[in-house]
Amino acid sequence: MTTETTAAPRKRKPRNFALLSNWAGAAFLTPAGILVSVFVIVPFFWVIFVSFTNRTLLGRTALNPEFVGLGNYLTLFDPATFFQRGQFGFSLILTTQFVLASALLGQALLGLLLAWLIQTVPPWVKRITETFVIAAWILPEVVIGFAWFAFLDRDQGTLNMILEGVGLPPGDFLLQQPFWVIVAFNTWRGAAFSMMLFSSAFSSIPPSYFQAADVAGASSWQKFRDIGLPLIHGHIVTDLILITMWTFNTFTPFLLTNGGPSYRTELVSIYNYRVAFQDFQFGKGAAVGVIMMLINLAFALIYLSIGRKKKVR
Amino acid sequence: MGLTIPAFVGRIAFSALAALIGVIFALPLLWFLFAPFNARAELGLAVPAPWTLSNFFTVFGNSYAVQALWNSFIQAVGGVILVGAAATLAAYALSRSSIPGKGAVTYILLLFSSVVSGSAAMVPIFLIISAAGLMDTHLAVILTFAGGLLPTAMFILRDFIDSIPKSYEESAMVAGASPVQAFFDVALPVIRPGIVVIVVWSFVNIWGSFLIPFILLRSDSNMPASVAIYSFYSEAGTPIVTLLAAYSLIYSLPVIALYLFVSWRFGFRFFGGIKA
């Protein structure tokens, strides 16, 4: 290896000068290549394969699964049960609503508002607000889960304490409004990413644009609408695609509600877990995984094609 | 600065709104800040009187709790070493060699890694680990995370290496260094900040995650803190709040420390989403 690699670059200098020979490059790529192949690429194809079988975790079909063709998919998309609670269609619609409400409306709008606000407020207000928004985002998910569990507790929780303090009726929100709880939870948990993305986008706009607007007597809202928003619209698209993908795949609400009560917070990721690891139907779980991956693929392709266009320009 | 009165009022309104949102974000965390120091903590919010560290002593006296933290450490550090080493080598190769199709490789990797998320791939990952006979081992968790985090790590690091001029290594090689020497002695020290970012990012990801160890591990002696925390329930099924709160805080400390480190050392600018 050494003789080849040391000799090669000198001859070809200066054009097409590669610091690493192809041989050494391939060697450098091998460890990552093996790991990624086994844990990312193989699962992609294996899940497709398993989705055509009736494989289970236990019992006879665990070792000798039979080929069932599209059977799992037909069960998932059976029109008779599709929209029933605890069925695939129900969790798919629930997840769509969850993504719309908590990612696209919640995280993106709140992140945008925060990013705009912290541009102008005094540094100490900015620092305190940022600290808690980012803390919500970086702390481990189980810790966040318990903190919210305590926050929402019916008898002692902080939320009910505040509600009673201002004269509003307390509630057992995890039981009464589980969907809106996980929407609020995910908005709270993820707003930091949008805030930071938009904040760095806003601070990359030349200050002279805003100064000129100030001279012309523009209000903050006008500056936001006519200068800030148009100049960061590329970042907005990036943000929307990323948070949609993450929210679509998130498993964290499971820590708060377990998918219940009575399947009312069973997002597709949680549905997938229940079918595969609680009902032991691996084939059916794999089919859910395939559909999730197809949806991910659509978003990833949009995201990457936008990224490529940016590079070409 | 001559502020007009409406502009002044506007700035106060902005500050008030920002502070209000900050307070709303803080509310769910207040319990988590107070309860660990309260010997009689319950789910309700109460300022500890008196403040005490006794809950922490209880945690450290619980061998199972300590074992779980140690397990988290083994799995996170193992994963980080694997991700750091493999990603550095691979990103360097993608940046500096002229292997045909390396652009396509990067693109396809990124595509696959965003498609194959943990929650969509739980069935095949379980089957792969089970087929490899690694069920209920630290190695299972380490390898799974390494595979999943590598594409993004390689992508971030490749961007970083591309931004470093090749002339450093070139001059070393003109002076007679072999490419491997140029990599270890010249390039590696220069790309260290990029490696630190990846290391911190993958540590935080593995340390905090629940789903993968929850699926791949069975025995108590292998459970990381994220899963073990669910055993802090009394026989009646109610959480032992004092233990839980102190444990949550200890378990969060490494993440907080790393965040502060990154924010001090690199100014916590935007790293393309330090968390997946």
XYZ file of C-alpha atoms in Angstrom:
589
model
C 0.000 0.000 0.000
C 2.700 2.475 0.980
C 4.755 2.093 -2.188
C 1.752 2.649 -4.411
C 0.282 5.552 -2.528
C 3.476 7.533 -2.094
C 4.504 7.147 -5.704
C 1.198 7.945 -7.331
C 0.485 11.525 -6.265
C 3.819 13.008 -7.366
C 3.447 11.932 -10.932
C -0.031 13.372 -11.329
C 0.612 16.668 -9.644
C -0.812 19.284 -9.836
C -3.966 18.322 -11.697
C -6.292 15.644 -10.299
C -4.080 15.548 -7.300
C -5.713 13.153 -4.872
C -4.285 12.954 -1.405
C -5.550 9.444 -0.920
C -5.194 6.729 -3.504
C -8.395 4.917 -4.386
C -7.072 1.908 -2.561
C -6.459 3.772 0.699
C -9.744 5.641 0.269
C -11.605 2.354 -0.012
C -9.843 1.072 3.100
C -10.819 4.218 4.995
C -14.433 3.766 3.920
C -14.670 0.111 4.921
C -15.588 0.316 8.643
C -18.309 2.889 8.061
C -19.422 1.032 4.947
C -19.949 -2.220 6.826
C -21.816 -0.608 9.723
C -24.077 1.455 7.511
C -24.784 -1.474 5.213
C -25.733 -3.791 8.054
C -27.775 -1.332 10.114
C -29.248 1.020 7.536
C -29.300 -0.542 4.080
C -29.996 -4.173 5.021
C -32.917 -3.201 7.322
C -34.478 -1.288 4.435
C -34.601 -4.371 2.231
C -35.199 -6.831 5.043
C -38.257 -4.984 6.265
C -39.717 -5.220 2.756
C -39.029 -8.938 2.695
C -40.479 -9.583 6.155
C -43.585 -7.562 5.311
C -44.570 -10.287 2.808
C -44.453 -13.024 5.466
C -46.501 -13.948 8.495
C -43.467 -13.953 10.753
C -44.191 -13.691 14.490
C -42.016 -13.223 17.536
C -43.114 -16.461 19.175
C -44.583 -19.760 18.088
C -44.341 -21.840 14.947
C -44.148 -18.966 12.450
C -41.237 -17.351 14.343
C -38.784 -19.820 12.821
C -40.612 -20.882 9.679
C -42.542 -17.879 8.475
C -44.707 -18.404 5.416
C -44.928 -16.158 2.423
C -48.282 -14.387 2.509
C -47.855 -12.016 -0.408
C -49.742 -8.791 0.109
C -51.698 -10.262 3.008
C -50.313 -7.896 5.645
C -50.973 -4.871 3.486
C -54.509 -6.006 2.738
C -55.129 -6.344 6.484
C -53.719 -2.889 7.160
C -55.781 -1.305 4.396
C -58.944 -3.353 4.947
C -61.693 -0.780 4.292
C -63.990 -2.429 6.835
C -61.677 -1.661 9.768
C -59.280 0.967 8.384
C -60.633 3.952 10.291
C -61.480 2.163 13.523
C -59.684 3.144 16.671
C -56.532 1.093 17.169
C -56.322 0.291 13.448
C -53.729 1.469 10.981
C -55.812 4.101 9.237
C -56.800 5.686 12.513
C -53.171 6.065 13.595
C -52.158 7.341 10.151
C -54.788 10.088 10.289
C -53.908 10.820 13.892
C -50.248 11.158 12.919
C -51.114 13.502 10.053
C -53.084 15.719 12.422
C -50.273 15.502 14.946
C -47.686 16.612 12.366
C -49.889 19.457 11.109
C -50.722 20.752 14.573
C -47.501 20.226 16.492
C -44.795 20.565 13.828
C -46.109 22.786 11.057
C -48.265 25.062 13.195
C -46.759 24.637 16.654
C -43.011 24.302 16.271
C -42.549 26.312 13.077
C -44.756 29.262 14.043
C -43.552 29.408 17.629
C -39.952 29.045 16.453
C -40.441 31.841 13.934
C -42.028 34.124 16.532
C -39.270 33.388 19.048
C -36.522 33.894 16.480
C -37.975 37.272 15.549
C -38.520 38.347 19.163
C -35.046 37.496 20.387
C -33.487 39.629 17.668
C -34.703 42.790 19.372
C -35.141 42.089 23.102
C -32.462 42.922 25.710
C -29.722 40.269 25.995
C -30.789 39.025 29.426
C -34.372 38.356 28.288
C -32.994 36.602 25.228
C -30.670 34.446 27.306
C -33.320 33.350 29.814
C -35.901 32.550 27.148
C -33.380 30.693 24.999
C -32.154 28.685 27.972
C -35.552 27.155 28.701
C -36.511 26.656 25.060
C -33.228 24.848 24.384
C -33.429 22.894 27.658
C -36.759 21.486 26.465
C -34.955 20.273 23.385
C -31.667 18.862 24.729
C -32.757 17.054 27.896
C -33.190 13.269 27.539
C -36.669 12.244 26.447
C -37.475 10.112 29.486
C -36.633 12.993 31.811
C -38.892 15.269 29.806
C -41.566 12.591 29.917
C -41.518 12.456 33.731
C -41.380 16.241 34.058
C -44.554 16.497 31.952
C -46.157 13.672 33.860
C -45.665 15.663 37.060
C -46.693 18.892 35.332
C -50.005 17.391 34.199
C -50.813 15.376 37.331
C -54.504 15.733 38.118
C -54.250 16.239 41.869
C -50.925 17.966 42.398
C -49.611 19.010 38.975
C -48.245 22.466 38.304
C -50.703 23.095 35.472
C -53.800 22.503 37.593
C -52.265 24.537 40.392
C -51.955 27.479 38.000
C -55.406 26.969 36.502
C -57.003 26.945 39.967
C -54.912 29.958 40.915
C -56.454 32.028 38.123
C -59.932 30.648 38.742
C -60.165 28.143 35.883
C -61.406 24.580 36.338
C -58.638 21.973 36.663
C -58.687 18.872 34.509
C -57.208 15.435 34.031
C -55.744 16.350 30.678
C -53.950 13.068 29.978
C -57.362 11.375 30.086
C -59.608 14.102 28.708
C -57.482 15.710 25.983
C -54.654 13.240 25.302
C -54.223 14.331 21.677
C -53.831 18.003 22.548
C -51.460 17.055 25.349
C -49.060 15.344 22.953
C -49.445 18.215 20.481
C -48.501 20.742 23.176
C -45.763 18.413 24.356
C -44.179 18.023 20.924
C -44.460 21.748 20.201
C -42.761 22.511 23.490
C -40.134 19.837 22.965
C -39.145 20.768 19.430
C -39.606 24.539 19.013
C -35.919 25.125 19.797
C -34.774 23.697 16.476
C -36.945 26.048 14.420
C -36.049 28.954 16.671
C -32.331 28.358 16.184
C -32.599 27.766 12.452
C -34.684 30.911 11.879
C -32.604 32.926 14.298
C -29.401 32.136 12.422
C -31.217 32.920 9.165
C -32.408 36.303 10.461
C -28.968 37.234 11.738
C -27.471 36.532 8.305
C -29.605 39.326 6.772
C -27.493 42.501 6.383
C -28.499 44.944 9.170
C -28.574 47.797 6.636
C -31.826 46.388 5.215
C -33.533 46.877 8.561
C -31.896 50.240 9.187
C -33.212 51.515 5.870
C -36.671 50.298 6.861
C -36.346 52.016 10.231
C -35.526 55.297 8.502
C -38.623 54.843 6.346
C -40.617 54.358 9.554
C -41.573 50.717 9.066
C -43.188 48.853 11.955
C -41.750 45.608 13.259
C -44.553 43.683 11.583
C -43.826 45.367 8.238
C -40.124 44.594 8.574
C -40.958 40.995 9.396
C -43.397 40.614 6.505
C -41.498 42.518 3.823
C -37.837 41.910 4.681
C -37.396 39.058 7.166
C -39.872 36.543 5.785
C -39.010 36.783 2.053
C -35.277 36.537 2.727
C -35.501 33.386 4.822
C -38.098 31.486 2.821
C -35.479 28.891 1.831
C -34.815 28.188 5.499
C -38.535 27.913 6.136
C -38.897 25.170 3.532
C -35.898 23.308 4.997
C -37.315 23.647 8.495
C -40.787 22.447 7.529
C -39.464 19.329 5.806
C -37.088 18.403 8.634
C -39.545 18.895 11.487
C -42.235 17.053 9.525
C -39.938 14.047 9.120
C -38.882 14.047 12.762
C -42.393 14.506 14.095
C -43.745 11.816 11.796
C -41.223 9.319 13.207
C -41.172 10.402 16.834
C -41.756 7.778 19.491
C -41.451 10.103 22.490
C -45.210 10.627 23.151
C -45.243 6.924 24.068
C -43.389 7.897 27.264
C -46.251 10.187 28.220
C -49.369 8.303 27.187
C -48.341 4.788 26.109
C -50.459 5.379 23.004
C -53.615 5.582 25.093
C -56.095 6.104 26.528
C -57.887 3.699 24.183
C -55.519 4.342 21.244
C -56.271 8.061 21.127
C -52.554 8.973 20.969
C -51.347 5.952 19.028
C -49.100 7.522 16.386
C -47.841 5.234 13.597
C -44.503 4.708 15.354
C -46.347 3.589 18.487
C -48.786 1.501 16.427
C -45.777 -0.168 14.812
C -44.305 -0.942 18.235
C -47.575 -2.381 19.550
C -48.219 -4.602 16.530
C -44.658 -5.956 16.418
C -43.579 -6.144 20.043
C -46.787 -6.420 22.038
C -48.957 -8.405 19.628
C -45.827 -10.172 18.249
C -46.937 -9.826 14.609
C -43.617 -9.081 12.957
C -44.895 -9.420 9.410
C -47.627 -6.874 9.959
C -45.252 -4.596 11.879
C -42.798 -4.813 8.985
C -45.531 -3.752 6.578
C -46.181 -0.696 8.754
C -42.427 -0.028 8.676
C -42.419 -0.209 4.869
C -45.210 2.347 4.607
C -43.459 4.633 7.078
C -40.274 4.365 5.021
C -42.107 5.189 1.793
C -43.523 8.316 3.410
C -40.048 9.190 4.719
C -38.634 8.615 1.248
C -41.033 11.114 -0.284
C -39.999 13.785 2.218
C -36.295 12.960 1.940
C -36.406 13.245 -1.853
C -38.067 16.652 -1.650
C -35.500 17.766 0.910
C -32.488 16.516 -1.033
C -33.706 17.926 -4.348
C -34.079 21.355 -2.739
C -30.594 21.021 -1.228
C -29.163 20.126 -4.637
C -30.813 23.063 -6.367
C -29.269 25.350 -3.784
C -25.801 23.951 -4.489
C -26.169 24.321 -8.261
C -27.150 27.981 -7.900
C -30.454 56.221 20.498
C -33.507 58.391 20.113
C -36.402 55.988 20.508
C -39.840 57.311 19.794
C -42.510 56.515 22.358
C -44.356 53.901 20.235
C -41.028 52.203 19.461
C -40.195 52.167 23.166
C -43.572 50.658 24.066
C -43.081 48.164 21.278
C -39.762 47.048 22.686
C -41.253 46.544 26.126
C -44.120 44.554 24.627
C -41.614 42.403 22.729
C -39.582 41.758 25.860
C -42.688 40.931 27.845
C -43.880 38.497 25.196
C -40.458 36.825 24.935
C -40.255 36.544 28.717
C -43.787 35.130 28.890
C -42.951 32.417 26.362
C -39.779 31.701 28.323
C -41.827 31.272 31.513
C -44.305 28.965 29.768
C -41.402 26.858 28.543
C -39.946 26.792 32.054
C -43.160 25.633 33.781
C -42.932 21.891 33.025
C -39.279 21.939 34.095
C -39.761 23.656 37.456
C -40.732 20.416 39.163
C -37.593 18.823 37.784
C -35.493 21.651 39.252
C -37.023 21.525 42.748
C -38.075 17.937 43.422
C -34.560 16.386 43.434
C -33.662 18.541 46.435
C -36.844 17.886 48.359
C -36.776 14.884 50.707
C -40.587 14.724 50.632
C -41.058 15.479 46.944
C -44.312 14.505 45.313
C -45.636 15.162 41.835
C -46.732 18.579 42.973
C -44.563 21.647 42.694
C -43.064 22.641 46.042
C -40.023 24.612 47.028
C -37.893 22.269 49.151
C -37.843 23.190 52.842
C -35.164 22.485 53.783
C -33.056 21.886 50.668
C -31.359 18.533 50.900
C -29.124 16.188 48.946
C -30.538 13.088 50.610
C -32.330 11.953 47.431
C -29.002 11.817 45.656
C -27.523 9.632 48.392
C -30.487 7.301 47.986
C -29.748 7.030 44.262
C -26.079 6.304 44.818
C -26.965 3.758 47.468
C -29.142 1.905 44.961
C -26.817 -0.485 43.142
C -29.284 -1.045 40.316
C -29.536 2.693 39.642
C -25.778 3.086 39.604
C -25.405 0.050 37.339
C -27.889 1.592 34.876
C -25.934 4.842 34.702
C -22.799 2.815 34.090
C -24.596 0.890 31.325
C -25.623 4.157 29.690
C -22.007 5.224 29.868
C -20.686 2.015 28.284
C -23.215 2.158 25.474
C -22.780 5.855 24.756
C -18.995 5.824 24.888
C -18.776 2.621 22.843
C -21.069 4.095 20.224
C -19.227 7.404 20.196
C -15.833 5.771 19.663
C -17.185 3.698 16.803
C -19.010 6.629 15.181
C -16.074 8.990 15.677
C -13.445 6.644 14.272
C -15.449 5.258 11.359
C -16.913 8.631 10.384
C -13.538 10.370 10.469
C -11.901 7.795 8.220
C -14.840 7.674 5.845
C -15.365 11.425 5.666
C -11.684 11.934 4.999
C -11.776 9.376 2.205
C -14.882 10.972 0.691
C -13.265 14.394 0.824
C -9.701 13.631 -0.232
C -9.671 10.588 -2.481
C -10.896 10.483 -6.049
C -12.948 7.319 -5.740
C -15.439 7.335 -8.585
C -19.031 7.948 -7.525
C -18.244 9.335 -4.069
C -20.742 12.137 -4.573
C -23.440 9.597 -5.305
C -22.381 7.571 -2.258
C -22.844 10.562 0.023
C -26.220 11.322 -1.529
C -27.518 7.763 -1.248
C -26.296 7.452 2.342
C -28.102 10.594 3.346
C -31.245 9.416 1.603
C -31.190 6.008 3.298
C -30.446 7.387 6.726
C -33.425 9.720 6.625
C -35.686 6.972 5.329
C -34.608 4.251 7.773
C -35.486 5.853 11.073
C -35.422 3.956 14.346
C -39.186 3.729 14.642
C -39.720 2.552 11.052
C -36.898 -0.004 11.194
C -37.519 -1.523 14.604
C -38.632 -4.886 13.236
C -35.640 -5.541 10.917
C -33.146 -4.183 13.467
C -34.549 -6.539 16.071
C -34.278 -9.410 13.573
C -30.699 -8.531 12.573
C -29.532 -8.327 16.181
C -31.368 -11.514 16.989
C -29.870 -13.324 13.964
C -26.394 -12.153 14.964
C -26.937 -13.596 18.444
C -26.363 -10.215 20.037
C -29.745 -9.854 21.739
C -29.458 -8.350 25.243
C -25.834 -7.200 24.916
C -24.223 -3.779 25.069
C -22.728 -4.474 21.668
C -26.196 -4.695 20.116
C -27.032 -1.159 21.227
C -23.599 0.192 20.308
C -23.614 -1.258 16.781
C -27.202 -0.239 16.058
C -26.584 3.345 17.074
C -23.265 3.514 15.256
C -24.896 2.353 12.033
C -27.794 4.742 12.379
C -25.754 7.828 13.309
C -22.884 7.290 10.874
C -24.423 8.666 7.667
C -25.236 12.039 9.247
C -21.893 12.117 11.069
C -20.044 11.410 7.818
C -22.015 14.101 6.048
C -21.327 16.795 8.676
C -17.657 15.853 8.851
C -17.212 15.688 5.095
C -18.559 19.234 4.801
C -16.116 20.262 7.488
C -13.082 18.578 5.855
C -13.999 19.976 2.439
C -13.688 23.464 3.919
C -10.069 22.841 4.987
C -7.478 23.596 2.289
C -5.635 20.576 0.987
C -2.349 22.476 1.071
C -1.633 21.361 4.659
C -1.426 17.718 3.721
C 0.132 18.497 0.359
C 3.073 20.299 1.891
C 3.562 17.450 4.345
C 3.626 14.998 1.468
C 6.031 17.135 -0.533
C 8.233 16.987 2.551
C 8.101 13.214 2.257
C 5.201 12.116 4.459
C 3.137 9.134 3.329
C -0.612 9.762 2.854
C -1.341 7.829 6.020
C 1.185 9.940 7.921
C -0.293 13.083 6.394
C -3.705 11.964 7.640
C -2.699 11.125 11.198
C -0.102 13.839 11.818
C -1.364 16.764 9.732
C -5.047 16.404 8.868
C -6.317 14.844 12.101
C -5.287 17.728 14.385
C -6.894 20.219 11.990
C -10.227 18.395 11.769
C -10.409 17.774 15.511
C -13.077 20.475 16.108
C -15.302 18.747 13.556
C -14.759 15.415 15.295
C -15.618 16.978 18.666
C -18.943 18.174 17.262
C -19.793 14.694 16.007
C -18.697 13.058 19.221
C -20.865 15.363 21.320
C -23.779 14.982 18.940
C -23.658 11.177 18.931
C -23.130 10.982 22.692
C -26.216 13.100 23.361
C -28.223 10.996 20.915
C -27.280 7.638 22.396
C -27.341 8.750 26.039
C -30.861 10.125 25.814
C -32.569 7.549 23.670
C -35.170 5.088 24.836
C -36.557 3.019 21.963
C -33.486 1.054 20.767
C -32.326 -0.220 24.201
C -35.981 -0.804 25.121
C -36.331 -3.195 22.181
C -32.881 -4.824 22.136
C -32.193 -5.391 25.831
C -33.875 -7.828 28.189
C -32.006 -8.217 31.469
C -31.861 -5.626 34.241
C -28.070 -5.771 34.361
C -27.779 -4.351 30.829
C -30.430 -1.640 30.961
C -29.298 1.956 30.462
C -30.689 4.707 32.674
C -33.346 5.699 30.119
C -35.102 2.337 30.506
C -34.102 1.520 34.090
C -35.804 4.677 35.333
C -39.145 2.917 34.787
C -38.329 0.493 37.577
C -38.472 3.230 40.195
C -42.045 2.418 41.002
C -43.385 1.088 44.255
C -45.142 -2.263 44.375
C -48.428 -0.398 44.261
C -47.412 0.985 40.864
C -46.890 4.573 41.940
C -43.629 6.311 41.094
C -41.088 6.780 43.877
C -40.863 10.470 43.183
C -37.874 11.377 45.341
C -35.691 8.724 43.727
C -36.994 9.478 40.237
C -36.395 13.199 40.431
C -32.836 12.947 41.735
C -32.064 10.237 39.220
C -33.462 12.320 36.348
C -31.179 15.166 37.301
C -28.050 12.986 37.568
C -28.920 11.329 34.281
C -29.323 14.740 32.597
C -26.044 16.178 33.862
C -23.753 14.823 31.111
C -26.052 16.239 28.423
C -26.177 19.632 30.139
C -22.398 19.611 30.627
C -21.772 18.775 26.980
C -24.187 21.467 25.857
C -22.400 24.043 27.983
C -19.059 22.805 26.690
C -20.106 23.118 23.047
C -21.717 26.470 23.644
C -18.564 27.756 25.396
C -16.072 26.264 22.953
C -17.924 26.774 19.672
C -20.589 29.311 20.577
C -23.356 26.748 19.902
C -23.887 28.035 16.429
C -26.003 26.056 14.135
C -24.621 22.583 13.543
C -27.275 21.463 11.121
C -29.308 20.243 14.081
C -27.069 18.817 16.742
C -29.839 16.418 17.639
C -31.389 14.004 15.167
